[in-house]
Amino acid sequence: QFRIVESGGGLVQPGGSLTLSCVTSGFTLDLHGFGWFRQAPGKEREGISSISGSGYTMYSASVEGRFTVSRDNAKKTIFLQMNNLQPEDTARYYCAGGLTIATLTAGRYSVWGQGTPVTVSS
């Protein structure tokens, strides 16, 4: 059975950093692709980063250069390192899996976690 659990969210000041974790079960990380998404109150879900089974990564323009996606195959965990966080990064962050490719299209993922909240505020 496939399962995803996110953690690592919290409150951080502008300019600060956080690392989110996405612990998976049932997946083989070098075969499956995963995406990170976020949804702010009143806004649509936004795809921000993805990593393919082969390790190819992609980012949205809104986080390019500030966020880095990585993985630990042995721990079956995907990470999202977030630097220089800004108030507009405040959202609930979700991890999703189920493909082999990298994509920021939410509808292409079949397995989702419950999300972890990130608040950027002084």
Tab-separated table of N, CA, C and O in Angstrom:
chain	number	residue	atom	x	y	z
A	1	GLN	N	0.849	-1.184	0.000
A	1	GLN	CA	0.000	0.000	0.000
A	1	GLN	C	0.890	1.241	0.000
A	1	GLN	O	1.859	1.334	0.713
A	2	PHE	N	0.520	2.204	-0.852
A	2	PHE	CA	1.304	3.432	-0.971
A	2	PHE	C	0.830	4.449	0.062
A	2	PHE	O	-0.367	4.655	0.254
A	3	ARG	N	1.804	5.112	0.694
A	3	ARG	CA	1.466	6.110	1.710
A	3	ARG	C	2.530	7.191	1.735
A	3	ARG	O	3.702	6.926	1.467
A	4	ILE	N	2.085	8.411	2.056
A	4	ILE	CA	2.979	9.564	2.136
A	4	ILE	C	2.644	10.359	3.379
A	4	ILE	O	1.466	10.632	3.643
A	5	VAL	N	3.663	10.742	4.147
A	5	VAL	CA	3.476	11.567	5.335
A	5	VAL	C	4.502	12.695	5.324
A	5	VAL	O	5.704	12.450	5.305
A	6	GLU	N	3.994	13.934	5.352
A	6	GLU	CA	4.865	15.102	5.369
A	6	GLU	C	5.101	15.587	6.800
A	6	GLU	O	4.254	15.395	7.680
A	7	SER	N	6.238	16.236	6.993
A	7	SER	CA	6.533	16.870	8.280
A	7	SER	C	7.550	17.979	8.061
A	7	SER	O	8.106	18.111	6.961
A	8	GLY	N	7.772	18.761	9.107
A	8	GLY	CA	8.804	19.787	9.046
A	8	GLY	C	8.308	21.206	8.928
A	8	GLY	O	9.097	22.149	8.951
A	9	GLY	N	7.006	21.377	8.766
A	9	GLY	CA	6.476	22.727	8.669
A	9	GLY	C	6.532	23.446	10.006
A	9	GLY	O	6.830	22.858	11.043
A	10	GLY	N	6.250	24.750	9.965
A	10	GLY	CA	6.258	25.530	11.191
A	10	GLY	C	6.239	27.008	10.906
A	10	GLY	O	5.962	27.430	9.785
A	11	LEU	N	6.554	27.777	11.941
A	11	LEU	CA	6.603	29.232	11.830
A	11	LEU	C	8.057	29.669	11.669
A	11	LEU	O	8.930	29.240	12.437
A	12	VAL	N	8.297	30.521	10.694
A	12	VAL	CA	9.653	30.998	10.436
A	12	VAL	C	9.596	32.472	10.061
A	12	VAL	O	8.596	32.926	9.476
A	13	GLN	N	10.629	33.204	10.407
A	13	GLN	CA	10.678	34.617	10.060
A	13	GLN	C	11.090	34.803	8.604
A	13	GLN	O	11.757	33.941	8.026
A	14	PRO	N	10.691	35.903	7.997
A	14	PRO	CA	11.135	36.182	6.623
A	14	PRO	C	12.654	36.106	6.500
A	14	PRO	O	13.380	36.595	7.366
A	15	GLY	N	13.101	35.462	5.432
A	15	GLY	CA	14.525	35.246	5.229
A	15	GLY	C	15.042	33.961	5.831
A	15	GLY	O	16.188	33.572	5.586
A	16	GLY	N	14.205	33.291	6.601
A	16	GLY	CA	14.605	32.053	7.254
A	16	GLY	C	14.496	30.838	6.345
A	16	GLY	O	14.135	30.944	5.174
A	17	SER	N	14.807	29.682	6.926
A	17	SER	CA	14.821	28.429	6.178
A	17	SER	C	14.062	27.333	6.919
A	17	SER	O	13.949	27.369	8.153
A	18	LEU	N	13.549	26.407	6.153
A	18	LEU	CA	12.914	25.200	6.679
A	18	LEU	C	13.211	24.060	5.727
A	18	LEU	O	13.378	24.283	4.521
A	19	THR	N	13.237	22.847	6.264
A	19	THR	CA	13.335	21.655	5.431
A	19	THR	C	12.139	20.764	5.700
A	19	THR	O	11.913	20.349	6.844
A	20	LEU	N	11.373	20.512	4.676
A	20	LEU	CA	10.232	19.606	4.770
A	20	LEU	C	10.662	18.196	4.394
A	20	LEU	O	11.516	18.002	3.533
A	21	SER	N	10.043	17.229	5.048
A	21	SER	CA	10.310	15.823	4.760
A	21	SER	C	9.032	15.145	4.286
A	21	SER	O	7.935	15.477	4.760
A	22	CYS	N	9.195	14.208	3.393
A	22	CYS	CA	8.081	13.429	2.847
A	22	CYS	C	8.482	11.962	2.968
A	22	CYS	O	9.245	11.455	2.140
A	23	VAL	N	7.998	11.313	4.011
A	23	VAL	CA	8.329	9.911	4.235
A	23	VAL	C	7.336	9.050	3.469
A	23	VAL	O	6.118	9.209	3.623
A	24	THR	N	7.854	8.160	2.647
A	24	THR	CA	6.986	7.354	1.794
A	24	THR	C	7.028	5.891	2.202
A	24	THR	O	7.993	5.426	2.826
A	25	SER	N	5.991	5.178	1.841
A	25	SER	CA	5.983	3.721	1.997
A	25	SER	C	5.307	3.119	0.779
A	25	SER	O	4.372	3.704	0.222
A	26	GLY	N	5.829	1.964	0.377
A	26	GLY	CA	5.286	1.306	-0.797
A	26	GLY	C	5.939	1.716	-2.104
A	26	GLY	O	5.752	1.062	-3.126
A	27	PHE	N	6.695	2.797	-2.079
A	27	PHE	CA	7.352	3.301	-3.279
A	27	PHE	C	8.808	2.846	-3.341
A	27	PHE	O	9.412	2.541	-2.316
A	28	THR	N	9.350	2.864	-4.548
A	28	THR	CA	10.787	2.726	-4.773
A	28	THR	C	11.248	4.041	-5.381
A	28	THR	O	10.868	4.380	-6.504
A	29	LEU	N	12.040	4.794	-4.633
A	29	LEU	CA	12.267	6.187	-5.021
A	29	LEU	C	13.026	6.346	-6.323
A	29	LEU	O	12.831	7.348	-7.013
A	30	ASP	N	13.852	5.411	-6.702
A	30	ASP	CA	14.548	5.565	-7.976
A	30	ASP	C	13.715	5.045	-9.144
A	30	ASP	O	14.190	5.001	-10.286
A	31	LEU	N	12.478	4.685	-8.863
A	31	LEU	CA	11.537	4.328	-9.916
A	31	LEU	C	10.372	5.312	-10.001
A	31	LEU	O	9.750	5.445	-11.058
A	32	HIS	N	10.075	5.971	-8.898
A	32	HIS	CA	8.894	6.820	-8.838
A	32	HIS	C	9.248	8.297	-8.757
A	32	HIS	O	10.247	8.670	-8.158
A	33	GLY	N	8.397	9.115	-9.356
A	33	GLY	CA	8.543	10.557	-9.266
A	33	GLY	C	7.645	11.126	-8.185
A	33	GLY	O	6.588	10.571	-7.879
A	34	PHE	N	8.069	12.249	-7.621
A	34	PHE	CA	7.319	12.906	-6.560
A	34	PHE	C	7.265	14.403	-6.805
A	34	PHE	O	8.165	14.986	-7.415
A	35	GLY	N	6.204	15.008	-6.303
A	35	GLY	CA	6.054	16.448	-6.435
A	35	GLY	C	5.753	17.095	-5.108
A	35	GLY	O	5.165	16.476	-4.221
A	36	TRP	N	6.164	18.348	-4.986
A	36	TRP	CA	5.784	19.184	-3.853
A	36	TRP	C	4.810	20.249	-4.342
A	36	TRP	O	5.059	20.905	-5.371
A	37	PHE	N	3.741	20.420	-3.604
A	37	PHE	CA	2.708	21.389	-3.934
A	37	PHE	C	2.414	22.222	-2.698
A	37	PHE	O	2.723	21.830	-1.581
A	38	ARG	N	1.800	23.356	-2.912
A	38	ARG	CA	1.375	24.164	-1.775
A	38	ARG	C	0.051	24.832	-2.099
A	38	ARG	O	-0.288	25.065	-3.254
A	39	GLN	N	-0.686	25.104	-1.048
A	39	GLN	CA	-1.970	25.782	-1.216
A	39	GLN	C	-2.138	26.791	-0.089
A	39	GLN	O	-2.174	26.412	1.094
A	40	ALA	N	-2.228	28.041	-0.470
A	40	ALA	CA	-2.477	29.115	0.486
A	40	ALA	C	-3.978	29.323	0.624
A	40	ALA	O	-4.738	28.995	-0.296
A	41	PRO	N	-4.431	29.858	1.744
A	41	PRO	CA	-5.869	30.093	1.936
A	41	PRO	C	-6.453	30.926	0.803
A	41	PRO	O	-5.911	31.980	0.445
A	42	GLY	N	-7.526	30.430	0.230
A	42	GLY	CA	-8.201	31.162	-0.827
A	42	GLY	C	-7.551	31.079	-2.189
A	42	GLY	O	-7.999	31.731	-3.134
A	43	LYS	N	-6.494	30.279	-2.301
A	43	LYS	CA	-5.789	30.159	-3.576
A	43	LYS	C	-5.802	28.713	-4.056
A	43	LYS	O	-6.034	27.788	-3.293
A	44	GLU	N	-5.517	28.553	-5.340
A	44	GLU	CA	-5.442	27.215	-5.906
A	44	GLU	C	-4.129	26.525	-5.509
A	44	GLU	O	-3.144	27.183	-5.185
A	45	ARG	N	-4.161	25.200	-5.557
A	45	ARG	CA	-2.949	24.436	-5.284
A	45	ARG	C	-1.923	24.712	-6.379
A	45	ARG	O	-2.244	24.707	-7.557
A	46	GLU	N	-0.688	24.921	-5.963
A	46	GLU	CA	0.395	25.286	-6.878
A	46	GLU	C	1.494	24.225	-6.836
A	46	GLU	O	1.977	23.878	-5.762
A	47	GLY	N	1.883	23.739	-7.969
A	47	GLY	CA	3.023	22.837	-8.049
A	47	GLY	C	4.306	23.635	-7.997
A	47	GLY	O	4.481	24.582	-8.762
A	48	ILE	N	5.221	23.266	-7.089
A	48	ILE	CA	6.429	24.062	-6.924
A	48	ILE	C	7.712	23.299	-7.195
A	48	ILE	O	8.725	23.906	-7.547
A	49	SER	N	7.710	21.991	-7.049
A	49	SER	CA	8.934	21.244	-7.281
A	49	SER	C	8.611	19.789	-7.537
A	49	SER	O	7.573	19.287	-7.084
A	50	SER	N	9.504	19.127	-8.265
A	50	SER	CA	9.289	17.722	-8.554
A	50	SER	C	10.637	17.046	-8.792
A	50	SER	O	11.593	17.695	-9.233
A	51	ILE	N	10.674	15.754	-8.492
A	51	ILE	CA	11.870	14.963	-8.759
A	51	ILE	C	11.427	13.648	-9.378
A	51	ILE	O	10.512	12.986	-8.882
A	52	SER	N	12.065	13.272	-10.479
A	52	SER	CA	11.683	12.051	-11.174
A	52	SER	C	12.391	10.846	-10.579
A	52	SER	O	13.306	10.986	-9.763
A	53	GLY	N	12.002	9.662	-11.033
A	53	GLY	CA	12.680	8.459	-10.589
A	53	GLY	C	14.150	8.453	-10.933
A	53	GLY	O	14.974	7.903	-10.194
A	54	SER	N	14.516	9.093	-12.027
A	54	SER	CA	15.917	9.145	-12.456
A	54	SER	C	16.698	10.264	-11.772
A	54	SER	O	17.910	10.372	-11.965
A	55	GLY	N	15.993	11.092	-11.001
A	55	GLY	CA	16.657	12.164	-10.274
A	55	GLY	C	16.574	13.534	-10.917
A	55	GLY	O	17.111	14.511	-10.402
A	56	TYR	N	15.887	13.622	-12.040
A	56	TYR	CA	15.686	14.924	-12.686
A	56	TYR	C	14.791	15.786	-11.806
A	56	TYR	O	13.784	15.311	-11.279
A	57	THR	N	15.163	17.060	-11.662
A	57	THR	CA	14.380	17.954	-10.811
A	57	THR	C	13.828	19.124	-11.605
A	57	THR	O	14.405	19.528	-12.627
A	58	MET	N	12.737	19.676	-11.141
A	58	MET	CA	12.153	20.855	-11.764
A	58	MET	C	11.491	21.716	-10.710
A	58	MET	O	11.099	21.209	-9.642
A	59	TYR	N	11.397	23.028	-11.005
A	59	TYR	CA	10.878	23.991	-10.042
A	59	TYR	C	9.987	25.002	-10.743
A	59	TYR	O	10.184	25.315	-11.918
A	60	SER	N	9.043	25.540	-9.984
A	60	SER	CA	8.257	26.647	-10.507
A	60	SER	C	9.088	27.923	-10.437
A	60	SER	O	10.062	28.008	-9.672
A	61	ALA	N	8.678	28.902	-11.187
A	61	ALA	CA	9.401	30.173	-11.187
A	61	ALA	C	9.364	30.836	-9.819
A	61	ALA	O	10.287	31.571	-9.447
A	62	SER	N	8.303	30.582	-9.068
A	62	SER	CA	8.133	31.241	-7.775
A	62	SER	C	9.138	30.767	-6.717
A	62	SER	O	9.369	31.473	-5.729
A	63	VAL	N	9.740	29.584	-6.928
A	63	VAL	CA	10.672	29.056	-5.918
A	63	VAL	C	12.050	28.750	-6.486
A	63	VAL	O	12.972	28.428	-5.731
A	64	GLU	N	12.201	28.851	-7.800
A	64	GLU	CA	13.495	28.549	-8.440
A	64	GLU	C	14.607	29.374	-7.795
A	64	GLU	O	14.463	30.578	-7.606
A	65	GLY	N	15.688	28.702	-7.423
A	65	GLY	CA	16.813	29.393	-6.811
A	65	GLY	C	16.729	29.487	-5.302
A	65	GLY	O	17.735	29.805	-4.639
A	66	ARG	N	15.572	29.228	-4.715
A	66	ARG	CA	15.402	29.300	-3.263
A	66	ARG	C	15.119	27.928	-2.647
A	66	ARG	O	15.515	27.670	-1.513
A	67	PHE	N	14.423	27.085	-3.377
A	67	PHE	CA	14.039	25.758	-2.880
A	67	PHE	C	14.842	24.691	-3.612
A	67	PHE	O	15.154	24.838	-4.800
A	68	THR	N	15.134	23.600	-2.892
A	68	THR	CA	15.856	22.471	-3.478
A	68	THR	C	15.194	21.163	-3.054
A	68	THR	O	15.001	20.933	-1.852
A	69	VAL	N	14.863	20.349	-4.032
A	69	VAL	CA	14.281	19.038	-3.757
A	69	VAL	C	15.387	17.986	-3.827
A	69	VAL	O	16.281	18.059	-4.679
A	70	SER	N	15.334	17.027	-2.924
A	70	SER	CA	16.307	15.942	-2.905
A	70	SER	C	15.647	14.711	-2.315
A	70	SER	O	14.483	14.758	-1.897
A	71	ARG	N	16.388	13.620	-2.282
A	71	ARG	CA	15.797	12.409	-1.737
A	71	ARG	C	16.882	11.526	-1.128
A	71	ARG	O	18.058	11.622	-1.466
A	72	ASP	N	16.436	10.669	-0.233
A	72	ASP	CA	17.276	9.627	0.355
A	72	ASP	C	16.594	8.308	0.027
A	72	ASP	O	15.573	7.966	0.641
A	73	ASN	N	17.125	7.599	-0.956
A	73	ASN	CA	16.474	6.374	-1.411
A	73	ASN	C	16.361	5.335	-0.294
A	73	ASN	O	15.337	4.653	-0.175
A	74	ALA	N	17.400	5.212	0.504
A	74	ALA	CA	17.393	4.204	1.562
A	74	ALA	C	16.330	4.493	2.611
A	74	ALA	O	15.691	3.583	3.136
A	75	LYS	N	16.142	5.777	2.908
A	75	LYS	CA	15.137	6.164	3.907
A	75	LYS	C	13.775	6.397	3.284
A	75	LYS	O	12.820	6.726	3.991
A	76	LYS	N	13.701	6.256	1.961
A	76	LYS	CA	12.444	6.443	1.232
A	76	LYS	C	11.817	7.806	1.571
A	76	LYS	O	10.593	7.905	1.776
A	77	THR	N	12.645	8.795	1.609
A	77	THR	CA	12.216	10.127	2.025
A	77	THR	C	12.612	11.160	0.979
A	77	THR	O	13.732	11.135	0.465
A	78	ILE	N	11.677	12.056	0.687
A	78	ILE	CA	11.902	13.198	-0.187
A	78	ILE	C	12.010	14.436	0.698
A	78	ILE	O	11.245	14.579	1.650
A	79	PHE	N	12.939	15.323	0.350
A	79	PHE	CA	13.125	16.540	1.132
A	79	PHE	C	12.862	17.772	0.263
A	79	PHE	O	13.068	17.749	-0.950
A	80	LEU	N	12.431	18.838	0.915
A	80	LEU	CA	12.332	20.132	0.251
A	80	LEU	C	13.013	21.151	1.151
A	80	LEU	O	12.472	21.529	2.193
A	81	GLN	N	14.215	21.564	0.755
A	81	GLN	CA	14.945	22.594	1.470
A	81	GLN	C	14.469	23.946	0.977
A	81	GLN	O	14.551	24.235	-0.223
A	82	MET	N	13.985	24.772	1.894
A	82	MET	CA	13.413	26.062	1.530
A	82	MET	C	14.221	27.170	2.194
A	82	MET	O	14.293	27.229	3.433
A	83	ASN	N	14.824	27.994	1.380
A	83	ASN	CA	15.648	29.098	1.875
A	83	ASN	C	15.023	30.439	1.508
A	83	ASN	O	14.216	30.532	0.584
A	84	ASN	N	15.437	31.458	2.237
A	84	ASN	CA	14.964	32.823	1.985
A	84	ASN	C	13.437	32.866	1.894
A	84	ASN	O	12.864	33.421	0.952
A	85	LEU	N	12.797	32.287	2.862
A	85	LEU	CA	11.330	32.233	2.862
A	85	LEU	C	10.740	33.618	3.031
A	85	LEU	O	11.270	34.464	3.774
A	86	GLN	N	9.640	33.837	2.358
A	86	GLN	CA	8.943	35.120	2.363
A	86	GLN	C	7.483	34.919	2.764
A	86	GLN	O	6.960	33.795	2.642
A	87	PRO	N	6.820	35.967	3.197
A	87	PRO	CA	5.412	35.807	3.614
A	87	PRO	C	4.538	35.168	2.545
A	87	PRO	O	3.603	34.423	2.883
A	88	GLU	N	4.848	35.404	1.297
A	88	GLU	CA	4.038	34.805	0.229
A	88	GLU	C	4.253	33.306	0.092
A	88	GLU	O	3.541	32.637	-0.673
A	89	ASP	N	5.219	32.754	0.811
A	89	ASP	CA	5.426	31.308	0.835
A	89	ASP	C	4.523	30.620	1.866
A	89	ASP	O	4.504	29.394	1.955
A	90	THR	N	3.792	31.398	2.638
A	90	THR	CA	2.879	30.831	3.632
A	90	THR	C	1.806	30.004	2.946
A	90	THR	O	1.095	30.493	2.062
A	91	ALA	N	1.703	28.749	3.342
A	91	ALA	CA	0.755	27.826	2.703
A	91	ALA	C	0.838	26.470	3.415
A	91	ALA	O	1.707	26.251	4.262
A	92	ARG	N	-0.062	25.598	3.051
A	92	ARG	CA	0.054	24.200	3.445
A	92	ARG	C	0.797	23.495	2.313
A	92	ARG	O	0.425	23.635	1.151
A	93	TYR	N	1.826	22.756	2.677
A	93	TYR	CA	2.679	22.099	1.697
A	93	TYR	C	2.380	20.600	1.652
A	93	TYR	O	2.321	19.935	2.691
A	94	TYR	N	2.233	20.101	0.442
A	94	TYR	CA	1.881	18.707	0.213
A	94	TYR	C	2.945	18.005	-0.631
A	94	TYR	O	3.526	18.604	-1.542
A	95	CYS	N	3.116	16.721	-0.357
A	95	CYS	CA	3.946	15.851	-1.172
A	95	CYS	C	3.027	14.866	-1.877
A	95	CYS	O	2.019	14.409	-1.293
A	96	ALA	N	3.355	14.549	-3.120
A	96	ALA	CA	2.540	13.621	-3.889
A	96	ALA	C	3.446	12.701	-4.691
A	96	ALA	O	4.548	13.088	-5.096
A	97	GLY	N	2.962	11.483	-4.955
A	97	GLY	CA	3.767	10.527	-5.704
A	97	GLY	C	2.902	9.642	-6.577
A	97	GLY	O	1.662	9.711	-6.551
A	98	GLY	N	3.564	8.798	-7.366
A	98	GLY	CA	2.816	7.829	-8.141
A	98	GLY	C	3.205	7.730	-9.592
A	98	GLY	O	2.682	6.889	-10.322
A	99	LEU	N	4.137	8.611	-10.045
A	99	LEU	CA	4.581	8.559	-11.437
A	99	LEU	C	6.038	8.129	-11.489
A	99	LEU	O	6.658	7.889	-10.455
A	100	THR	N	6.594	8.084	-12.687
A	100	THR	CA	8.039	7.930	-12.810
A	100	THR	C	8.689	9.233	-13.216
A	100	THR	O	9.859	9.467	-12.943
A	101	ILE	N	7.931	10.120	-13.843
A	101	ILE	CA	8.469	11.376	-14.345
A	101	ILE	C	8.338	12.463	-13.291
A	101	ILE	O	7.704	12.281	-12.257
A	102	ALA	N	8.925	13.607	-13.576
A	102	ALA	CA	8.745	14.800	-12.767
A	102	ALA	C	7.710	15.684	-13.462
A	102	ALA	O	7.782	15.903	-14.659
A	103	THR	N	6.742	16.153	-12.708
A	103	THR	CA	5.745	17.047	-13.238
A	103	THR	C	5.177	17.902	-12.117
A	103	THR	O	5.120	17.463	-10.965
A	104	LEU	N	4.763	19.120	-12.468
A	104	LEU	CA	4.143	20.016	-11.497
A	104	LEU	C	2.624	20.011	-11.643
A	104	LEU	O	1.938	20.862	-11.080
A	105	THR	N	2.101	19.063	-12.405
A	105	THR	CA	0.665	18.949	-12.626
A	105	THR	C	0.056	18.052	-11.554
A	105	THR	O	0.298	16.841	-11.532
A	106	ALA	N	-0.746	18.638	-10.684
A	106	ALA	CA	-1.279	17.899	-9.536
A	106	ALA	C	-2.116	16.696	-9.956
A	106	ALA	O	-2.053	15.634	-9.326
A	107	GLY	N	-2.893	16.848	-11.016
A	107	GLY	CA	-3.801	15.787	-11.421
A	107	GLY	C	-3.130	14.511	-11.873
A	107	GLY	O	-3.791	13.473	-12.007
A	108	ARG	N	-1.835	14.548	-12.066
A	108	ARG	CA	-1.124	13.370	-12.536
A	108	ARG	C	-0.615	12.501	-11.395
A	108	ARG	O	-0.081	11.427	-11.643
A	109	TYR	N	-0.770	12.955	-10.159
A	109	TYR	CA	-0.327	12.180	-9.010
A	109	TYR	C	-1.512	11.466	-8.371
A	109	TYR	O	-2.594	12.029	-8.242
A	110	SER	N	-1.278	10.247	-7.947
A	110	SER	CA	-2.363	9.441	-7.400
A	110	SER	C	-2.326	9.303	-5.879
A	110	SER	O	-3.331	8.937	-5.272
A	111	VAL	N	-1.188	9.592	-5.261
A	111	VAL	CA	-1.048	9.417	-3.816
A	111	VAL	C	-0.599	10.744	-3.202
A	111	VAL	O	0.389	11.339	-3.650
A	112	TRP	N	-1.316	11.173	-2.178
A	112	TRP	CA	-1.057	12.461	-1.540
A	112	TRP	C	-0.947	12.300	-0.036
A	112	TRP	O	-1.619	11.461	0.565
A	113	GLY	N	-0.108	13.145	0.554
A	113	GLY	CA	-0.075	13.238	1.999
A	113	GLY	C	-1.099	14.246	2.489
A	113	GLY	O	-1.819	14.859	1.693
A	114	GLN	N	-1.134	14.419	3.811
A	114	GLN	CA	-2.085	15.341	4.428
A	114	GLN	C	-1.568	16.772	4.470
A	114	GLN	O	-2.316	17.702	4.757
A	115	GLY	N	-0.308	16.941	4.202
A	115	GLY	CA	0.263	18.282	4.173
A	115	GLY	C	0.844	18.713	5.507
A	115	GLY	O	0.540	18.138	6.565
A	116	THR	N	1.702	19.725	5.438
A	116	THR	CA	2.284	20.315	6.633
A	116	THR	C	2.255	21.830	6.463
A	116	THR	O	2.592	22.336	5.399
A	117	PRO	N	1.846	22.580	7.493
A	117	PRO	CA	1.697	24.024	7.332
A	117	PRO	C	3.010	24.776	7.512
A	117	PRO	O	3.819	24.449	8.394
A	118	VAL	N	3.188	25.772	6.683
A	118	VAL	CA	4.337	26.678	6.781
A	118	VAL	C	3.814	28.100	6.878
A	118	VAL	O	3.018	28.525	6.033
A	119	THR	N	4.244	28.803	7.903
A	119	THR	CA	3.858	30.203	8.083
A	119	THR	C	5.132	31.037	8.155
A	119	THR	O	6.011	30.772	8.973
A	120	VAL	N	5.195	32.035	7.293
A	120	VAL	CA	6.343	32.943	7.263
A	120	VAL	C	5.866	34.309	7.728
A	120	VAL	O	5.094	34.982	7.043
A	121	SER	N	6.312	34.690	8.894
A	121	SER	CA	5.831	35.936	9.500
A	121	SER	C	6.825	36.426	10.533
A	121	SER	O	7.496	35.633	11.201
A	122	SER	N	6.895	37.747	10.665
A	122	SER	CA	7.746	38.341	11.689
A	122	SER	C	6.954	38.608	12.960
A	122	SER	O	7.496	39.083	13.947
